[in-house]
CSV table of C-alpha atoms in Angstrom, one decimal:
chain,number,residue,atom,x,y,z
A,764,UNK,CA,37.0,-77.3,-153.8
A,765,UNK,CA,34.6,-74.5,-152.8
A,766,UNK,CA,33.9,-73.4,-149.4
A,767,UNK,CA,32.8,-70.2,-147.9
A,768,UNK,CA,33.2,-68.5,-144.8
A,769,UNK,CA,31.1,-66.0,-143.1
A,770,UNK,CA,32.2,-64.5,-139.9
A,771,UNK,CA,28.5,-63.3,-138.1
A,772,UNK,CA,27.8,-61.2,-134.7
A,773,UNK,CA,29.3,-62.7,-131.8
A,774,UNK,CA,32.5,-64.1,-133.3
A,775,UNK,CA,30.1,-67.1,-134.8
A,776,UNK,CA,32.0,-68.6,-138.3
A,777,UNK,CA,29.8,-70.5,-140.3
A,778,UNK,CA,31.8,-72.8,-143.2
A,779,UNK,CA,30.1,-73.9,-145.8
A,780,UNK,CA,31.3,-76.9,-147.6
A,781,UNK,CA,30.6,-77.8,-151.3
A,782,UNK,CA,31.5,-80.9,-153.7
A,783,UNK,CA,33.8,-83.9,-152.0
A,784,UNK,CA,36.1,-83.6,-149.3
A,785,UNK,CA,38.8,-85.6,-149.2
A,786,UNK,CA,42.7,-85.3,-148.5
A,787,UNK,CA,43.8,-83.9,-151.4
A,788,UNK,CA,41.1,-81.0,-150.6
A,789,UNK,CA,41.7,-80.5,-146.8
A,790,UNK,CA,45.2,-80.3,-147.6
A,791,UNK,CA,44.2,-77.0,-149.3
A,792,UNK,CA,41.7,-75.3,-147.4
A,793,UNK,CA,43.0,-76.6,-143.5
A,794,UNK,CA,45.5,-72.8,-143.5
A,795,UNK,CA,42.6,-70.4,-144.7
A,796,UNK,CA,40.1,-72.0,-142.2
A,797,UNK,CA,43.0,-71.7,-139.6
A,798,UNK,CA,43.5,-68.2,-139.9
A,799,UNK,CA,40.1,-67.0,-140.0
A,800,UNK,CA,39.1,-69.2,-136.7
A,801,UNK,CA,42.1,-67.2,-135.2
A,802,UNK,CA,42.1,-63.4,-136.7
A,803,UNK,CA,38.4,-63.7,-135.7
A,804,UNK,CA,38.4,-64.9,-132.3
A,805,UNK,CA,35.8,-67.7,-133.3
A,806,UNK,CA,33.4,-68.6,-130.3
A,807,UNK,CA,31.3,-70.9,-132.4
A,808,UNK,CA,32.6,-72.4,-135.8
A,809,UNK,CA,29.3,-73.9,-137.6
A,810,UNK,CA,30.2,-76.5,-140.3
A,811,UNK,CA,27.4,-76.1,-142.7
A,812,UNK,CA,27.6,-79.9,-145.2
A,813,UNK,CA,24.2,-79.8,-146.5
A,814,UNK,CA,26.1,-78.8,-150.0
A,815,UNK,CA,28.8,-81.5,-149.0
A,816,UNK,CA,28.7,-84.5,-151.4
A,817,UNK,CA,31.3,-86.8,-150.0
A,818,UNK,CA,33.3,-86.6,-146.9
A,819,UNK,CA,36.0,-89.5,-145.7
A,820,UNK,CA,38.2,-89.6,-142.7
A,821,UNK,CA,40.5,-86.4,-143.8
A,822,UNK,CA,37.0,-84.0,-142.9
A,823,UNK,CA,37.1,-85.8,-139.4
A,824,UNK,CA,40.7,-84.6,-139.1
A,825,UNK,CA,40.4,-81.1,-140.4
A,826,UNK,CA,37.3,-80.7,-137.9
A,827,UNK,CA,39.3,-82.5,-135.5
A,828,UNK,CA,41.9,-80.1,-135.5
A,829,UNK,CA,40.1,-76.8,-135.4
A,830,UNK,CA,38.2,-78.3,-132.5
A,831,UNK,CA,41.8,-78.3,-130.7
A,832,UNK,CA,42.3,-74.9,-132.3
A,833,UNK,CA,39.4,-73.7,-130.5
A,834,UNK,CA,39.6,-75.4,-127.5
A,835,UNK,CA,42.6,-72.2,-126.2
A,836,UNK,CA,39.7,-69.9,-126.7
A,837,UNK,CA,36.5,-72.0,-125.1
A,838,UNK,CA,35.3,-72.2,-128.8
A,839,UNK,CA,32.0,-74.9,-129.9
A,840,UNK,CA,31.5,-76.8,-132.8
A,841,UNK,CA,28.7,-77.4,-134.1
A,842,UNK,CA,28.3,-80.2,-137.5
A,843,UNK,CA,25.0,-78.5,-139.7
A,844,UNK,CA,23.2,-81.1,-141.9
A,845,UNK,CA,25.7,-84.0,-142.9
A,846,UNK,CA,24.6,-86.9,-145.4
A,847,UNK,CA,23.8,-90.5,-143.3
A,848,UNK,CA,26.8,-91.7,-144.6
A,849,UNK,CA,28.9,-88.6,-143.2
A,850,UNK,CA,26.7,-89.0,-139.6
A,851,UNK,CA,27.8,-92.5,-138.9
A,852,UNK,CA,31.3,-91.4,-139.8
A,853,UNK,CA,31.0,-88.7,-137.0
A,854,UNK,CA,29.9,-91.3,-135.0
A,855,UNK,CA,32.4,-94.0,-135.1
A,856,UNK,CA,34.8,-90.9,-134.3
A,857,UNK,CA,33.0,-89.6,-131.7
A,858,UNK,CA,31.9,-86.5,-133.1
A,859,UNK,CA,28.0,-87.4,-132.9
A,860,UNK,CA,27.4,-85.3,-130.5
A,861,UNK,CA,28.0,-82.1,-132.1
A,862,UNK,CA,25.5,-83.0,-135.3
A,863,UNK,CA,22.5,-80.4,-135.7
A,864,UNK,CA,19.9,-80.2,-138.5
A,865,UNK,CA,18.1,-77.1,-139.6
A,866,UNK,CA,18.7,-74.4,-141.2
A,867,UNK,CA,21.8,-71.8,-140.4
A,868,UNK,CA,20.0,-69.1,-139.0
A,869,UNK,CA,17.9,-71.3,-136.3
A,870,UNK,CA,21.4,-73.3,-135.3
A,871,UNK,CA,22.8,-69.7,-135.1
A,872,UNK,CA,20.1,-68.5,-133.2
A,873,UNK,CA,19.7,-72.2,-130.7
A,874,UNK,CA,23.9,-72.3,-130.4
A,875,UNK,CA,24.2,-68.7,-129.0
A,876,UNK,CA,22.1,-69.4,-126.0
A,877,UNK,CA,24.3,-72.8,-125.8
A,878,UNK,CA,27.2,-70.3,-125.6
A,879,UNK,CA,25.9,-67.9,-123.6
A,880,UNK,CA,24.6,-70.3,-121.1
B,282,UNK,CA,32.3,-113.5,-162.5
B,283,UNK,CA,30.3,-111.1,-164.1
B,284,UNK,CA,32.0,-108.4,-165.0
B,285,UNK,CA,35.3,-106.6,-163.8
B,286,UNK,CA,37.7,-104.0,-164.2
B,287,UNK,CA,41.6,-103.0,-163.3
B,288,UNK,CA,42.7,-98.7,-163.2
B,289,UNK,CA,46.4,-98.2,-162.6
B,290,UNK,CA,47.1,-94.7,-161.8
B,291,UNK,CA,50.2,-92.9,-160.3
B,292,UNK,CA,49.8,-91.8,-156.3
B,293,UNK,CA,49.0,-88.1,-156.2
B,294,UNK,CA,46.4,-86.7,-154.1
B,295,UNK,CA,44.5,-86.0,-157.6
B,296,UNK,CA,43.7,-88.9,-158.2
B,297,UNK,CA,41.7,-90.0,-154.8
B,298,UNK,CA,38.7,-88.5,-156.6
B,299,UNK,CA,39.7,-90.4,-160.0
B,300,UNK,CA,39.4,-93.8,-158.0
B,301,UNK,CA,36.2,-92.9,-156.5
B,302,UNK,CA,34.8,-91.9,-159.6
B,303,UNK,CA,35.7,-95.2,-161.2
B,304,UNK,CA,34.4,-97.5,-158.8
B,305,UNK,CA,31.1,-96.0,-158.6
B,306,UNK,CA,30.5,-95.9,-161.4
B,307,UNK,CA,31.4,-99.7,-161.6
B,308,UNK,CA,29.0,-100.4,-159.1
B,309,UNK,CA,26.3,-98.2,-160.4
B,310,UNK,CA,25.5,-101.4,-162.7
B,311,UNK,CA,24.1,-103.3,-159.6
B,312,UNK,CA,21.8,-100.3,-159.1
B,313,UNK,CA,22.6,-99.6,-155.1
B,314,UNK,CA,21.2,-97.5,-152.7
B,315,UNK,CA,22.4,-93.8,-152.2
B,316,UNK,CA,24.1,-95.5,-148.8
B,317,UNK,CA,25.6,-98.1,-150.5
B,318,UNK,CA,27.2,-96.3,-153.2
B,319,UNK,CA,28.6,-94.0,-150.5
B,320,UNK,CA,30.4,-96.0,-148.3
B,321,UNK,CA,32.1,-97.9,-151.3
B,322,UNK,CA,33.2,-94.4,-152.3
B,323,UNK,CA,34.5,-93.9,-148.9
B,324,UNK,CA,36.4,-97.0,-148.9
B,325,UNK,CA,38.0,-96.6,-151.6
B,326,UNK,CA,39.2,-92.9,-150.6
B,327,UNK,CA,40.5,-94.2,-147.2
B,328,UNK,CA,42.0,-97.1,-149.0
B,329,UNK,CA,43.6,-94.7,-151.7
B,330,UNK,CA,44.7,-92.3,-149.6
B,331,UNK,CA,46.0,-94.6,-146.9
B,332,UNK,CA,48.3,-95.8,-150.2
B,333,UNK,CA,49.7,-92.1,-151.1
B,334,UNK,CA,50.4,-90.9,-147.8
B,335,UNK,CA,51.6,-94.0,-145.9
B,336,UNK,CA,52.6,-96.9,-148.5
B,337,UNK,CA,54.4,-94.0,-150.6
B,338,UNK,CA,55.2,-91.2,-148.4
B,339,UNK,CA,54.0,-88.9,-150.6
B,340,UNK,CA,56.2,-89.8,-153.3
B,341,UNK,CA,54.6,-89.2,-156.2
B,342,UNK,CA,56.2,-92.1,-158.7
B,343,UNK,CA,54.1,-94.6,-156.9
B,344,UNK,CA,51.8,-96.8,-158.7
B,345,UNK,CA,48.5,-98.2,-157.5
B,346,UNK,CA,46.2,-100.4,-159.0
B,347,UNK,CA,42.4,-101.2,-158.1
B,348,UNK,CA,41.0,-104.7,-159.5
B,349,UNK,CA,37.0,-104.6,-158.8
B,350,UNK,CA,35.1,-107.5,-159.7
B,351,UNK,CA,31.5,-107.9,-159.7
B,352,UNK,CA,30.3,-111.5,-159.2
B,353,UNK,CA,26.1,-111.7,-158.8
B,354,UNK,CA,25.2,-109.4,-156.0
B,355,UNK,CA,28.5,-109.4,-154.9
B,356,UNK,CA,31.4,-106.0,-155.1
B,357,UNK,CA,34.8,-107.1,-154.3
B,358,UNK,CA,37.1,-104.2,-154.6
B,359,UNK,CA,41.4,-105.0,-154.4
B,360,UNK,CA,43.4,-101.9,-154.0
B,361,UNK,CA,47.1,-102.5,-153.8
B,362,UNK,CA,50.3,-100.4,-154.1
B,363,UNK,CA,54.0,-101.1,-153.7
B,364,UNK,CA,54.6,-99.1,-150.7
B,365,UNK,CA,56.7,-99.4,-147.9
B,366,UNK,CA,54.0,-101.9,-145.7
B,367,UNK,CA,52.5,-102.1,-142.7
B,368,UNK,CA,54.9,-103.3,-140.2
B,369,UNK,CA,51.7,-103.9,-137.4
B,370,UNK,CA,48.3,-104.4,-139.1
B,371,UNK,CA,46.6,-104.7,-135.7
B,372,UNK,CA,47.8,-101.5,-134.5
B,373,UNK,CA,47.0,-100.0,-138.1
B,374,UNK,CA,43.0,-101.2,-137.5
B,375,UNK,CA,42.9,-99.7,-134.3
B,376,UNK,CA,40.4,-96.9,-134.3
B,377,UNK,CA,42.3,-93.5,-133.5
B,378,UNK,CA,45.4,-95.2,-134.4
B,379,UNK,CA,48.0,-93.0,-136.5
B,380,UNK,CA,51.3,-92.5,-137.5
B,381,UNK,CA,50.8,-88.8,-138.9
B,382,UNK,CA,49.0,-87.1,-136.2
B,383,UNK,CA,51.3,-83.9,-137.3
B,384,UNK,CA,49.3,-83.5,-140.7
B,385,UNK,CA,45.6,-84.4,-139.2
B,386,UNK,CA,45.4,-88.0,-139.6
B,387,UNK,CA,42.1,-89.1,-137.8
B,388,UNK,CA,43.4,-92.5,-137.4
B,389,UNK,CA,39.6,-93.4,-138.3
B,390,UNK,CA,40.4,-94.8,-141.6
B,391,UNK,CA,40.2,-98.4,-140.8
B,392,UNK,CA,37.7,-98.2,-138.6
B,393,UNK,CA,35.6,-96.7,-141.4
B,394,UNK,CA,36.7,-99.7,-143.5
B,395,UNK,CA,36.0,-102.2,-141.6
B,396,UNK,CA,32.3,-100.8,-140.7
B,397,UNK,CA,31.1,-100.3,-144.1
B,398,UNK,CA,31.9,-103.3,-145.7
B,399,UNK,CA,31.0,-106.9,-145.5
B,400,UNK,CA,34.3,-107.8,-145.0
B,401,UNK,CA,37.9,-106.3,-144.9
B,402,UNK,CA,41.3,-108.1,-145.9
B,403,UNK,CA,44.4,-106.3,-145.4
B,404,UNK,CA,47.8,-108.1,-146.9
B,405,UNK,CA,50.6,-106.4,-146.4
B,406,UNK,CA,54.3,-107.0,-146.4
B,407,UNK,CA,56.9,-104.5,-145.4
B,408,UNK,CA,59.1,-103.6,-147.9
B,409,UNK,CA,57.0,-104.6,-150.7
B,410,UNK,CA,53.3,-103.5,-150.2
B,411,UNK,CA,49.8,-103.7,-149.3
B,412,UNK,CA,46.5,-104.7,-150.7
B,413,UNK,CA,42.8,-103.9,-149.0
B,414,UNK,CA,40.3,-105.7,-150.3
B,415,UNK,CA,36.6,-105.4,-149.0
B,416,UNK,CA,33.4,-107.1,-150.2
B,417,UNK,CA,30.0,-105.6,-150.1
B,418,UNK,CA,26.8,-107.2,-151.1
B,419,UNK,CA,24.6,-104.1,-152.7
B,420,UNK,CA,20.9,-104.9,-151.7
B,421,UNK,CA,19.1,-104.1,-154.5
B,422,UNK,CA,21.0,-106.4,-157.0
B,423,UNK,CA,20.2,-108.9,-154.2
B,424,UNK,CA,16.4,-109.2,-155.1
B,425,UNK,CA,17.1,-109.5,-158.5
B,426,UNK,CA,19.9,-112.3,-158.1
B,427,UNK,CA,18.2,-114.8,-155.6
């Protein structure tokens, strides 16, 4: 699948998410993700799904697990954008909490002063 | 019964996306909403890959076989595999239930299931298999029935 990553000012990593997302996918993207939370010392990790198709339970455990990842570091999450059908699975995991809509640069923008406090 | 259709495949992660494919586009006839198309596609790929990781292990010589038959407004969708079984189907449903935590199971796959369909049935024996089967009623088709 495609995804990109761009690590921004203030060790902020947006991901952006294309096509579906299932477990054949997260089974290959999960390591690359990994890495680049840890080599750059993510603060906030923005999952950007407005290009995201379809997502099923195997997204809520890759997000799920980089949430732990950056737990050791005091790291947010925030969820940018997902389809209804993606929102009520956040929901029935919990997760619906961490849902923003808008575009990138606002959340960006609105999530630092979160950070900062 | 109005119209319905059987795809046997063999259980690699490949193929989650062939499964969805199919049964959307074997709904599609009913003309659902975005929504309803959605969650079918999202039961299937919980159901499918519940199949490959847990009923087979990963092995890849598995077969499964998904039976979907459209009957007025009605989707009933049978997926079914030859996998090892479910030895406790209560504890399976639990939400945030898993037996693979170590590879990022969410444990949510039921749960979603169960939610977006009208109805869930889950038959399993251990040693020999298990079959999901979930009805949906797609609201647009619904009008046009009654």
């Amino acid at each position: 699948m495609k995804f990109n990553m761009t690590l921004h000012p203030n060790q902020v990593l947006v991901i952006k998410l294309y096509g579906e997302l299932d477990h054949h996918q997260t089974e290959k993207v999960r390591a690359q993700i990994s890495k680049a939370i840890l080599q750059g010392n993510v603060k906030l990790l923005i999952w950007n799904l407005e290009q995201l198709h379809f997502m099923d339970s195997s997204g809520i455990g890759l997000i799920l697990g980089r949430i732990r990842e950056l737990r050791a570091v005091d790291g947010q999450t925030v969820i940018l954008n997902p389809s209804e059908t993606m929102q009520k699975i956040f929901k029935f995991s919990g997760l619906g909490g961490l849902i923003m809509e808008g575009s990138e640069q606002n959340v960006i923008l609105q999530a630092r002063g979160i950070v900062n406090g | 019964m109005d119209n319905q259709m059987t795809l046997t495949f063999i259980a690699r992660s490949e193929n989650e996306g062939l499964a969805r494919v199919a049964v959307t586009s074997f709904i599609a006839q009913l003309d659902p909403t975005i929504e309803e198309l959605s969650e079918c596609k999202t039961i299937v790929s919980e159901a499918v890959s519940n199949a490959i990781i847990h009923g087979y292990a990963n092995n890849p010589n598995g077969i499964i076989t998904i039976h979907a038959i459209r009957d007025g407004a009605a989707i009933s969708v049978a997926i079914k595999d030859e996998g090892c079984g479910i030895e406790d189907i209560e504890q399976a449903r639990e939400p945030l239930y898993t037996t693979k935590p170590e590879i990022e199971r969410s444990g949510m796959g039921f749960t979603i299931m169960e939610s977006f369909s009208d109805f869930l049935q889950v038959e399993s024996n251990v040693g020999i298999g298990t079959v999901i089967t979930f009805t949906k009623q797609i609201s647009s088709a619904r009008t046009l029935v009654t």
